[in-house]
Coordinates of N, CA and C in Angstrom, one line a residue:
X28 N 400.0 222.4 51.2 CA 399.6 222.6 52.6 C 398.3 221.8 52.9
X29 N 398.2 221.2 53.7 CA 397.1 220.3 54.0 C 396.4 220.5 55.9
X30 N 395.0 221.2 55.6 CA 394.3 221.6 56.4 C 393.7 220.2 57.5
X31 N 393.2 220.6 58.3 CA 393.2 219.6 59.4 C 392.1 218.6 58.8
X32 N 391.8 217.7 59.0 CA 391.6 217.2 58.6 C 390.9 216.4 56.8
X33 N 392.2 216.8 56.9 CA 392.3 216.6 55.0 C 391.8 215.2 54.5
X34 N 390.7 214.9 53.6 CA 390.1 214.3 53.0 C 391.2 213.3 52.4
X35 N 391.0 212.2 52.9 CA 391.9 210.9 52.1 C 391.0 209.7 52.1
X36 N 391.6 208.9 50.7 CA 390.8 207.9 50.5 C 389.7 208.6 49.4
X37 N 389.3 209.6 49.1 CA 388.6 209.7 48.3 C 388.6 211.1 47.6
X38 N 387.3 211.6 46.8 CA 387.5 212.5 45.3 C 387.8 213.5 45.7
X39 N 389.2 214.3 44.7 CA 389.5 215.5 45.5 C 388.3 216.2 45.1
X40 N 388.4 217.9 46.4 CA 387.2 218.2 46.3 C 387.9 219.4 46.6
X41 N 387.3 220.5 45.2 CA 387.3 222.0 45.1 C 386.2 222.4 46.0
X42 N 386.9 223.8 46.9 CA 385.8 224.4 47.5 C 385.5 225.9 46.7
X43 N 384.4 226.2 46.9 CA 383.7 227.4 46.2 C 383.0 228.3 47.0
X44 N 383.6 229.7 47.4 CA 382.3 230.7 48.3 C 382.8 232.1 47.1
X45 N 381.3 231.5 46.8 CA 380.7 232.7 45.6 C 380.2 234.1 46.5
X46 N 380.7 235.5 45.8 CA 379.7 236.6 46.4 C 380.7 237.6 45.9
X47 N 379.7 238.7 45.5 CA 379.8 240.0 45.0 C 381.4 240.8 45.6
X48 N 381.2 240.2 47.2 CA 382.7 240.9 48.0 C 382.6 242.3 48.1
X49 N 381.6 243.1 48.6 CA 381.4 244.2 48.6 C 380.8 245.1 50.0
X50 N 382.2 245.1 50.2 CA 383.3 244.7 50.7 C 383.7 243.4 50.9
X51 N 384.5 242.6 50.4 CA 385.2 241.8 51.0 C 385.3 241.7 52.4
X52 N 384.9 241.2 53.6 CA 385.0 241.3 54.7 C 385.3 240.3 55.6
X53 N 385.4 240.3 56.9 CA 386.3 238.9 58.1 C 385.5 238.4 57.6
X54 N 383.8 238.1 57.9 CA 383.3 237.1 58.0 C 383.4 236.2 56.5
X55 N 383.7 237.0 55.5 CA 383.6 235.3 53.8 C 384.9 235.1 54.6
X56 N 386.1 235.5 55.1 CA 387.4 234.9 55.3 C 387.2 234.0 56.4
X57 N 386.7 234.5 57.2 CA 386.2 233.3 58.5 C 385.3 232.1 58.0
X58 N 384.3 232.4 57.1 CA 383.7 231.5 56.4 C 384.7 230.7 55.7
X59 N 385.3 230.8 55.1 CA 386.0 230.4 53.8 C 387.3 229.2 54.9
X60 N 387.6 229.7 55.6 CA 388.5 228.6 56.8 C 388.0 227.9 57.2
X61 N 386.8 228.4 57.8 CA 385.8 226.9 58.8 C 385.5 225.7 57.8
X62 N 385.3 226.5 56.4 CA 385.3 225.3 55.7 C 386.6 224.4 54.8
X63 N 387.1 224.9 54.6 CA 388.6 224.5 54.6 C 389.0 223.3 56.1
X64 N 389.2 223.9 56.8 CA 389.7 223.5 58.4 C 388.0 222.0 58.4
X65 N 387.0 222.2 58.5 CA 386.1 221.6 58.5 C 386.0 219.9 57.9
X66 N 386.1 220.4 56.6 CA 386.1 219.5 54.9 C 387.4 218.9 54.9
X67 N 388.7 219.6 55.3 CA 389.9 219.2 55.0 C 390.4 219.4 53.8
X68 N 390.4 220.8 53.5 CA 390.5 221.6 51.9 C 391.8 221.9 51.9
X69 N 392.7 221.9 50.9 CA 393.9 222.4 50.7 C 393.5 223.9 50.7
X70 N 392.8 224.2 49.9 CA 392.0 225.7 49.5 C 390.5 226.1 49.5
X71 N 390.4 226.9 49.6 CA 389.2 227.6 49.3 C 388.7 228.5 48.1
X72 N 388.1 228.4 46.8 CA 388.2 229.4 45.7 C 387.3 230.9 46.4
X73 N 387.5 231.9 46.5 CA 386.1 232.9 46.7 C 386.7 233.3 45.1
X74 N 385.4 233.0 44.8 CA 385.0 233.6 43.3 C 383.9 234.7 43.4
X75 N 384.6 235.6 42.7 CA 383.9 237.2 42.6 C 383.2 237.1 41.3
X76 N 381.8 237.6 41.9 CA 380.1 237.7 40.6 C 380.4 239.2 40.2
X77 N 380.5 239.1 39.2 CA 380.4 240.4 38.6 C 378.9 241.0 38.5
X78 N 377.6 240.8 38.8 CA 376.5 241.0 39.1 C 375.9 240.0 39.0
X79 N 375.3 239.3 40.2 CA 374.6 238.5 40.4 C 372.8 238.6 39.7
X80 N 372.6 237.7 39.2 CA 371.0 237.9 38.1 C 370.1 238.2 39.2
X81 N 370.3 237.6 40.2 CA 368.6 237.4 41.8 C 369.2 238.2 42.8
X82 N 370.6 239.3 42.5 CA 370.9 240.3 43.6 C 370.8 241.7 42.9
X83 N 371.1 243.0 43.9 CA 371.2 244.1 43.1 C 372.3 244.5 42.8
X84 N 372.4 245.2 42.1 CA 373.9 245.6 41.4 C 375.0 246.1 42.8
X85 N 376.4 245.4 42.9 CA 377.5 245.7 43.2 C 376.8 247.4 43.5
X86 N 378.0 248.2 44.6 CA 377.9 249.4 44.7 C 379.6 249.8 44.4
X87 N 380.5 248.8 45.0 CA 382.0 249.3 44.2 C 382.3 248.7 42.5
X88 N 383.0 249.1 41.8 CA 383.2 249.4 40.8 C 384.0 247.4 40.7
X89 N 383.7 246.9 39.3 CA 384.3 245.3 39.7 C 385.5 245.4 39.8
X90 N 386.2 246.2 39.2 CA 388.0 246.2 39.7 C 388.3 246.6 41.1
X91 N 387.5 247.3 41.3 CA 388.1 247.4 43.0 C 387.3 246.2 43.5
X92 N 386.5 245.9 43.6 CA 385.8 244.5 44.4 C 387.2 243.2 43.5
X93 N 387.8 243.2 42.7 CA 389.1 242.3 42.7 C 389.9 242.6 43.1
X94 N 390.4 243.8 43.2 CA 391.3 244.1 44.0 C 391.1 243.9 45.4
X95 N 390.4 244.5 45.9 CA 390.1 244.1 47.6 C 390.0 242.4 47.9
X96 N 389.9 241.7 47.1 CA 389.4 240.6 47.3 C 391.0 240.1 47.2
X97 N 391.6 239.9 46.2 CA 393.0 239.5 45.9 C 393.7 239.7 47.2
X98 N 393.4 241.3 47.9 CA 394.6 241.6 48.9 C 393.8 240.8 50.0
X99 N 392.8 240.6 50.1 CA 392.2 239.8 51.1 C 393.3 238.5 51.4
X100 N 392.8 237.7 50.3 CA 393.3 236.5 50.1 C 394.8 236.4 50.4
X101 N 395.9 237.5 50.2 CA 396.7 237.6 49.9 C 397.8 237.0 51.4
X102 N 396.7 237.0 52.3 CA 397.1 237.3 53.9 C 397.1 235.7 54.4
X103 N 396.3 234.6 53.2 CA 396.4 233.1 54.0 C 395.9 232.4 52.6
X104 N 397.2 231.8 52.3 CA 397.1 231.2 51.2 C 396.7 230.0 50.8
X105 N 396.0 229.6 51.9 CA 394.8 228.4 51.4 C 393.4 229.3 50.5
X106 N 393.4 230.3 50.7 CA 392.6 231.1 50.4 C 392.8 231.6 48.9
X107 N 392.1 231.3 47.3 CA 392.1 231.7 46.8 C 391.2 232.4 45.5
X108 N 391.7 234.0 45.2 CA 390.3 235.2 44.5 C 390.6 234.4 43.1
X109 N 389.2 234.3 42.4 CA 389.1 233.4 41.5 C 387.8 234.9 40.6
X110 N 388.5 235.0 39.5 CA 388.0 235.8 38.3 C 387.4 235.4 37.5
X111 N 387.1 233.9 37.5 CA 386.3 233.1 36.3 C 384.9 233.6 35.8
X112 N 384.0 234.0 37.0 CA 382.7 234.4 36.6 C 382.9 236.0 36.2
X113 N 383.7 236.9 36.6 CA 384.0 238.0 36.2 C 384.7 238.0 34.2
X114 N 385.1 237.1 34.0 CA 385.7 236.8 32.5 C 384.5 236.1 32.0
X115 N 383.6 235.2 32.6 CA 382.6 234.8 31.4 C 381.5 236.2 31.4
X116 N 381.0 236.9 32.0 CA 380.2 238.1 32.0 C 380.8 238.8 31.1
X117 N 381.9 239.3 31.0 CA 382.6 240.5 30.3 C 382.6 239.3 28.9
X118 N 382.4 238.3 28.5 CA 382.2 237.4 27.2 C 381.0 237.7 27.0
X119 N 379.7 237.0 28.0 CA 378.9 236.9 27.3 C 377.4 237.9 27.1
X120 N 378.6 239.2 28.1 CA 377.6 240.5 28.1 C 376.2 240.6 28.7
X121 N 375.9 239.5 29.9 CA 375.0 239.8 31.0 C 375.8 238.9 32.4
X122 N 374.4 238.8 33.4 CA 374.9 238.3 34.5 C 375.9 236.8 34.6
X123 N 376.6 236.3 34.8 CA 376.6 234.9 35.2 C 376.2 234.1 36.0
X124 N 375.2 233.1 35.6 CA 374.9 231.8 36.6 C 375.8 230.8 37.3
X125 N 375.4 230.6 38.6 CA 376.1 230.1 39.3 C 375.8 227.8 38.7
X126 N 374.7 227.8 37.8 CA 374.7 226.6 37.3 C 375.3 226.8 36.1
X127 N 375.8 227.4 35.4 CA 377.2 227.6 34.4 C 378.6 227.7 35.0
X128 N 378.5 228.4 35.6 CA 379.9 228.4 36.5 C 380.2 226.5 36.6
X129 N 379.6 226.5 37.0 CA 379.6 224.8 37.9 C 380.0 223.6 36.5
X130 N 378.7 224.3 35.0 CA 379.0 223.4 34.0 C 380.4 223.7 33.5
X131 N 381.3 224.9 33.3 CA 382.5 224.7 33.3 C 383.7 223.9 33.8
X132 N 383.3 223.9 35.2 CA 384.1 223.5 35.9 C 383.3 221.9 36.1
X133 N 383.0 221.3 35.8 CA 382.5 220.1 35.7 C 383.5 219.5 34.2
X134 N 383.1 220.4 33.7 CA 383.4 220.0 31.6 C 385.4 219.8 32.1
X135 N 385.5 221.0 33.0 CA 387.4 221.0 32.8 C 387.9 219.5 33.6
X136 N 387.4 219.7 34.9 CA 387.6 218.8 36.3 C 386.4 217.8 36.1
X137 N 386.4 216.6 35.6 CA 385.3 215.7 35.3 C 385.4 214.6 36.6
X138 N 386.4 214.1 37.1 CA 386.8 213.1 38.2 C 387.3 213.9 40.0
X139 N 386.7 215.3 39.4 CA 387.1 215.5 41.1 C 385.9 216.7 41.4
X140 N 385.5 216.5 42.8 CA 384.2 216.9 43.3 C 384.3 218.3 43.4
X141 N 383.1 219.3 43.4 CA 383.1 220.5 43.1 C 381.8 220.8 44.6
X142 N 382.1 221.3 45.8 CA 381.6 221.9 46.8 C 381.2 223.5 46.5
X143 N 380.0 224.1 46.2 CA 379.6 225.0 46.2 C 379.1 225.4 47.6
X144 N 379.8 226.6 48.6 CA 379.4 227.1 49.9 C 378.3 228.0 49.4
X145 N 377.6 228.1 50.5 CA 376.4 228.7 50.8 C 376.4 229.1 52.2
X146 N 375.2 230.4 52.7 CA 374.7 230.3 54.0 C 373.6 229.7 53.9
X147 N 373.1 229.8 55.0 CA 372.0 229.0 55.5 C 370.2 229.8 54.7
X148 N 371.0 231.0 55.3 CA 369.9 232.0 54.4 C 369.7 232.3 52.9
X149 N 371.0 232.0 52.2 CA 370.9 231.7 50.8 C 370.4 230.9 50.5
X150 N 370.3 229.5 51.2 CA 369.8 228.3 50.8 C 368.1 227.9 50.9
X151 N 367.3 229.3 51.6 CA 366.1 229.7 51.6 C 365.7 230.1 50.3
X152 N 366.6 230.5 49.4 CA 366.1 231.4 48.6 C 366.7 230.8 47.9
X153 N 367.1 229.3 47.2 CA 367.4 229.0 46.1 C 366.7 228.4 44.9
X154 N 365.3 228.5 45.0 CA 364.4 227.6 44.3 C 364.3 229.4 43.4
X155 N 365.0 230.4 43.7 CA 364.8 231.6 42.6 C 366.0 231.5 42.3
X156 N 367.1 230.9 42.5 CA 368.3 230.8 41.3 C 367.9 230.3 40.0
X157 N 368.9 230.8 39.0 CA 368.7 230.4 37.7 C 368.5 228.9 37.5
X158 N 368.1 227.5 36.8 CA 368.6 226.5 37.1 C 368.5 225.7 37.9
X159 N 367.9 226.1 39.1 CA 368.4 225.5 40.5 C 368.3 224.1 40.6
X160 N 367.5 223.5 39.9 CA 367.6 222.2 40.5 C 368.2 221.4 39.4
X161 N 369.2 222.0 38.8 CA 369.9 221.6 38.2 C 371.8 221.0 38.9
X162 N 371.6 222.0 39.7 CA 372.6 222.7 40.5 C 373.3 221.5 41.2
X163 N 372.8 220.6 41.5 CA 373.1 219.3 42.6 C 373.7 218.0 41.4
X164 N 373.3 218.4 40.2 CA 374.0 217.4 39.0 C 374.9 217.9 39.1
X165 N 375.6 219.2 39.3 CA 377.1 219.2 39.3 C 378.1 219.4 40.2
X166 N 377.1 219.6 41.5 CA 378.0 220.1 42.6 C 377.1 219.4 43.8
X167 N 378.5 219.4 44.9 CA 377.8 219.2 46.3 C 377.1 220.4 46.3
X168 N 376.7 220.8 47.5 CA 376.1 222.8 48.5 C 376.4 222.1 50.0
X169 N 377.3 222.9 50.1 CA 377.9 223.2 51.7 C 377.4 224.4 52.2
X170 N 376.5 224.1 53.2 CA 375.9 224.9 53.5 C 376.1 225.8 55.3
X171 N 376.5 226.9 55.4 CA 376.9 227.5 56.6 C 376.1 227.4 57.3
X172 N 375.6 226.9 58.3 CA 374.0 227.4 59.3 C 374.8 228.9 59.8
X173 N 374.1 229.9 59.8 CA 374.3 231.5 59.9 C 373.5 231.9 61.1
X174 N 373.9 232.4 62.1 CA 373.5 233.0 63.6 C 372.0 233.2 63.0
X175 N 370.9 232.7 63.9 CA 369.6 233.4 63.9 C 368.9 232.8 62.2
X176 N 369.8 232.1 61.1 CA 368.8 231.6 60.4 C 368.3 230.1 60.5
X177 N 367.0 229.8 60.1 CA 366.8 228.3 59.9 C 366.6 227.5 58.5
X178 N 367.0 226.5 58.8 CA 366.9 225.5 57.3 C 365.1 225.5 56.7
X179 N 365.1 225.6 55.9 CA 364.1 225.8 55.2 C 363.0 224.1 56.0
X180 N 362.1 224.7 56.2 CA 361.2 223.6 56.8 C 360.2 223.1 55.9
X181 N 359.9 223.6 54.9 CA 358.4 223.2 53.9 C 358.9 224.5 52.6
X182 N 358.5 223.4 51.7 CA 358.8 224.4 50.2 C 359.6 223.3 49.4
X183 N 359.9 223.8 47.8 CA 360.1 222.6 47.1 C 362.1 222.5 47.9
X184 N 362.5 223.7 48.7 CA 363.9 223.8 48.8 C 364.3 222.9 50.0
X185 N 363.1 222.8 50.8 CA 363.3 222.2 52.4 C 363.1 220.3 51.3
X186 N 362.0 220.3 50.2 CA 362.2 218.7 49.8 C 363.5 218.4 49.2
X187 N 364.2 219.5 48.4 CA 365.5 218.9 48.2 C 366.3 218.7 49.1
X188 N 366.2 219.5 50.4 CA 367.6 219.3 51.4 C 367.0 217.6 52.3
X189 N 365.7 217.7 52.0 CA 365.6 216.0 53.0 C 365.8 215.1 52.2
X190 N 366.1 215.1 50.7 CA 366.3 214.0 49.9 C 367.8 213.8 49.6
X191 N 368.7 214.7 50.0 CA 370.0 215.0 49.5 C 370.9 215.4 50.4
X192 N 370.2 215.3 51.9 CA 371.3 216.1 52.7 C 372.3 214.2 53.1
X193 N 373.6 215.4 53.7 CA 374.5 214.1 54.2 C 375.1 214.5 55.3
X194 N 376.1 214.1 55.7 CA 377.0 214.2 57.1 C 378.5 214.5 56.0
X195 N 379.0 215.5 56.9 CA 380.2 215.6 56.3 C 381.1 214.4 55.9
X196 N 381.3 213.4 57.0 CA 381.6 212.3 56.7 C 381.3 210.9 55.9
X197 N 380.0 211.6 55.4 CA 379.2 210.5 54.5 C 379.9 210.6 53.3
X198 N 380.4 208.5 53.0 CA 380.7 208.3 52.0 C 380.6 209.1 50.3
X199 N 379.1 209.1 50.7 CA 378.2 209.5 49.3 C 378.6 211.1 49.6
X200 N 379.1 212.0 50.0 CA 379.9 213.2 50.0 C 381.3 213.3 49.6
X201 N 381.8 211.8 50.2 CA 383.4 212.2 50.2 C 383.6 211.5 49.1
X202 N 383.4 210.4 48.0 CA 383.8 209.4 47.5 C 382.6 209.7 45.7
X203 N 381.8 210.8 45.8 CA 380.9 210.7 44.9 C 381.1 212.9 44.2
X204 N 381.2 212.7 43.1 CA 381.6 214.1 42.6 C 380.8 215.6 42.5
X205 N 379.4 215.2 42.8 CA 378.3 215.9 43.0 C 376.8 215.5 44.0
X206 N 376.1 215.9 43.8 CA 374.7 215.8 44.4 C 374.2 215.5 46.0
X207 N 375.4 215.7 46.7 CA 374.8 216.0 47.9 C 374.6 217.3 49.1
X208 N 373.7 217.4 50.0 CA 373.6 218.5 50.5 C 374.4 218.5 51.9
X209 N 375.5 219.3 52.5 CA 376.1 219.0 53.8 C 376.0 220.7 54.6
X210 N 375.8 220.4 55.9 CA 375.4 221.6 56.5 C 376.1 221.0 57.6
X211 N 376.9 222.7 57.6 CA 377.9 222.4 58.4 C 377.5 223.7 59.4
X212 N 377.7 223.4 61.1 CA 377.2 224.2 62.1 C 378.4 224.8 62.4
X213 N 378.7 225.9 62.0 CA 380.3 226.3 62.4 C 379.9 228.2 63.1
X214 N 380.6 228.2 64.1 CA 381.1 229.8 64.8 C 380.7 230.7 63.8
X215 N 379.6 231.5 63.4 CA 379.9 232.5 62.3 C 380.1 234.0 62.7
X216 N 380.9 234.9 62.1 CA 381.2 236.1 62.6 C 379.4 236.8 62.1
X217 N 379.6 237.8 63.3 CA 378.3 238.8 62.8 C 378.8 240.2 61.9
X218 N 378.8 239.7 60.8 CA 379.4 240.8 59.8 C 378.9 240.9 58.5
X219 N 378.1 241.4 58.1 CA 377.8 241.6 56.4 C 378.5 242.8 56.0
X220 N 378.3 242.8 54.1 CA 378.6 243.7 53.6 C 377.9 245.1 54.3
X221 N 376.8 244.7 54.3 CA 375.7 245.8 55.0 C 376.3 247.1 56.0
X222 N 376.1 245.8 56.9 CA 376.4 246.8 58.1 C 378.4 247.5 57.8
X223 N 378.9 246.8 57.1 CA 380.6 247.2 57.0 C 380.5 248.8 55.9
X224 N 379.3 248.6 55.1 CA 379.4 250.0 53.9 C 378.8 251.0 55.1
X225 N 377.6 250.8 56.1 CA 377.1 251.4 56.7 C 378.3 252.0 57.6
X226 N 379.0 251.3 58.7 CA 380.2 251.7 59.4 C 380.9 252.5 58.5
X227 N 381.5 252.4 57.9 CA 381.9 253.3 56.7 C 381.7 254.6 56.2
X228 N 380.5 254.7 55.7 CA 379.2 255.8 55.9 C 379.4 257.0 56.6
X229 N 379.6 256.2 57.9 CA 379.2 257.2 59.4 C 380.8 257.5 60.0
X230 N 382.0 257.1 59.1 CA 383.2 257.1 59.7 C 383.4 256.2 60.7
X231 N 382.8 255.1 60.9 CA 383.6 254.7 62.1 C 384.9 253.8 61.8
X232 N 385.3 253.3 62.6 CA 386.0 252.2 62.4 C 385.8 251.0 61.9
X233 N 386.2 250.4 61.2 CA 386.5 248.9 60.6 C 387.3 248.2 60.9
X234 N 388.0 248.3 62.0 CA 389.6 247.3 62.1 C 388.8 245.9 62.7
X235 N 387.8 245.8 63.1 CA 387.0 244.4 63.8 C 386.2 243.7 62.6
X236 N 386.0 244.4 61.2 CA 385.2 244.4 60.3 C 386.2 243.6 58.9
X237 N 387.1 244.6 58.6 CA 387.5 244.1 57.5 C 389.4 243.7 58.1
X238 N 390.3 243.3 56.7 CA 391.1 243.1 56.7 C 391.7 244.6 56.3
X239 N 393.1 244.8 57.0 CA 393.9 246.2 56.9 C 394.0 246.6 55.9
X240 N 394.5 245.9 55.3 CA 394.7 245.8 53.4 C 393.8 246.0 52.7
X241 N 392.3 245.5 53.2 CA 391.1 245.7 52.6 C 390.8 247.2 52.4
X242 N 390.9 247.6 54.0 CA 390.2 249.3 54.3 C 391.2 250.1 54.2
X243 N 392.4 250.2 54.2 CA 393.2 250.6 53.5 C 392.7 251.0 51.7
X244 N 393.0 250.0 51.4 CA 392.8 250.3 49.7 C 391.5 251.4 49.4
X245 N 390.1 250.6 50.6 CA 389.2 251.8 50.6 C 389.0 253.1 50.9
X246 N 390.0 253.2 51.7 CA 390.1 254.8 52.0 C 391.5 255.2 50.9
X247 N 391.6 254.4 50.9 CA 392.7 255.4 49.1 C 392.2 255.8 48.4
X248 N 391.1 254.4 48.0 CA 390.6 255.4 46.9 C 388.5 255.7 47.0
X249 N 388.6 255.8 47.7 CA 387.1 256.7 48.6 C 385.9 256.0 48.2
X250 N 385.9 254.7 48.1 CA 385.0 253.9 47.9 C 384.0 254.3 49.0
X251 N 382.6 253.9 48.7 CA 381.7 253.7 50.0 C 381.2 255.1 50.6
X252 N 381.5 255.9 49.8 CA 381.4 257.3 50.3 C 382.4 258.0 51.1
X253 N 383.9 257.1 52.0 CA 384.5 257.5 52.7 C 385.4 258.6 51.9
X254 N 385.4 259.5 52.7 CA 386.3 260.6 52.7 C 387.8 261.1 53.6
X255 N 387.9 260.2 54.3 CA 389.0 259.9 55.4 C 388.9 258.5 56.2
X256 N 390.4 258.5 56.3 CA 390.6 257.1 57.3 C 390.5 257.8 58.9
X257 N 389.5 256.9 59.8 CA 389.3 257.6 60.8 C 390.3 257.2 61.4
X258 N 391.0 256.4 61.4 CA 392.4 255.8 62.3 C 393.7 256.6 62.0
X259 N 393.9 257.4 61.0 CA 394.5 258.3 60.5 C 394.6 259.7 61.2
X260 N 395.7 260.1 61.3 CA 396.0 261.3 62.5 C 396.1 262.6 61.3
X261 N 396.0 262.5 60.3 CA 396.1 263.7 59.4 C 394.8 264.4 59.5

């Protein structure tokens, strides 16, 4: 299947939106399209962090955050739940880095480009990733501008985005297998995991929040503190 404007003439290019998925929710699936539909991606990987090293620990259990994420995916199959960082952690018995992640998949895929998504607000705070400036040796960073955040203006993260940013269309993005930065302005839903555990919490509804399948599986099995489906007449 080939997304609108599908990248030809040059290196294929894996997309990547990394995150805990806790909940899985519309907005990584809205995210994960725009960029697809954007780039011209056959797919999208969402790869699930079994505990991120610079976040705080997951609150659902990692099998249900793969499971929720699978049935996510399950609904538009450019969209694909990717377990790789969840199998190198359970190997190497702590967090997984997102600049290892990348050296694998560089070492397997050597001749085709590796796009790491980001928001705008992660991209504030990446000079405290493990590695970080390592990060651009093996991958593009596609970067979401996100309602209400700004690109980093001064700091060593705002000098990497002026020395390294491109235009989606730029040659040196489409035809080169790593090291540029592209920031893409797209529609973003206003939805975190945050406020979706909080709605949750309080009983309300989620049908504008998550996928059916998603909140479904959560009220099966009482993640989040829920104790009933409020849309449920029992």
């Amino acid at each position: 299947m080939r997304c609108a404007g599908q990248r030809r003439d040059s290196t294929p290019l894996i997309g990547i939106l990394g995150g805990t998925f806790d909940p899985v929710h519309l907005g990584h699936l809205h995210a994960a399209r725009s960029v697809c539909d954007r780039l011209g991606l056959a797919s999208v990987h969402l790869m699930l962090s079994a505990r991120p090293g610079h976040r705080d620990a997951p609150l659902a259990p990692m099998a249900a955050r793969w499971e929720m994420l699978r049935l996510a995916c399950a609904e538009d199959l450019r969209l694909v739940p990717d377990d790789r960082e969840l199998r190198r952690a359970e190997r190497i018995g702590r967090p997984s880095w997102t600049v290892e992640t990348l050296e694998e998949m560089r070492a397997e895929t050597p001749h085709e480009s590796v796009a790491w998504v980001i928001g705008s607000d992660a991209l504030a705070g990446l000079d405290t990733w493990h590695r970080w400036t390592e990060l651009l040796d093996l991958a593009h960073l596609v970067v979401l501008r996100r309602p209400g955040a700004e690109l980093p203006a001064s700091g060593p993260v705002a000098a990497l985005l002026a020395a390294a940013r491109a235009d989606a269309d730029d040659p040196t993005f489409r035809q080169t297998p790593q090291g540029t930065i592209v920031v893409l302005d797209v529609p973003m839903l206003r939805v975190s995991a945050t406020s979706v555990r909080s709605a949750l919490g309080a009983g309300r509804s989620v049908d504008d929040l998550l996928p059916r399948s998603v909140s479904t599986y959560i009220w099966q099995h009482q993640l989040y503190g829920v104790r009933s489906d409020p849309g449920s007449t029992a």
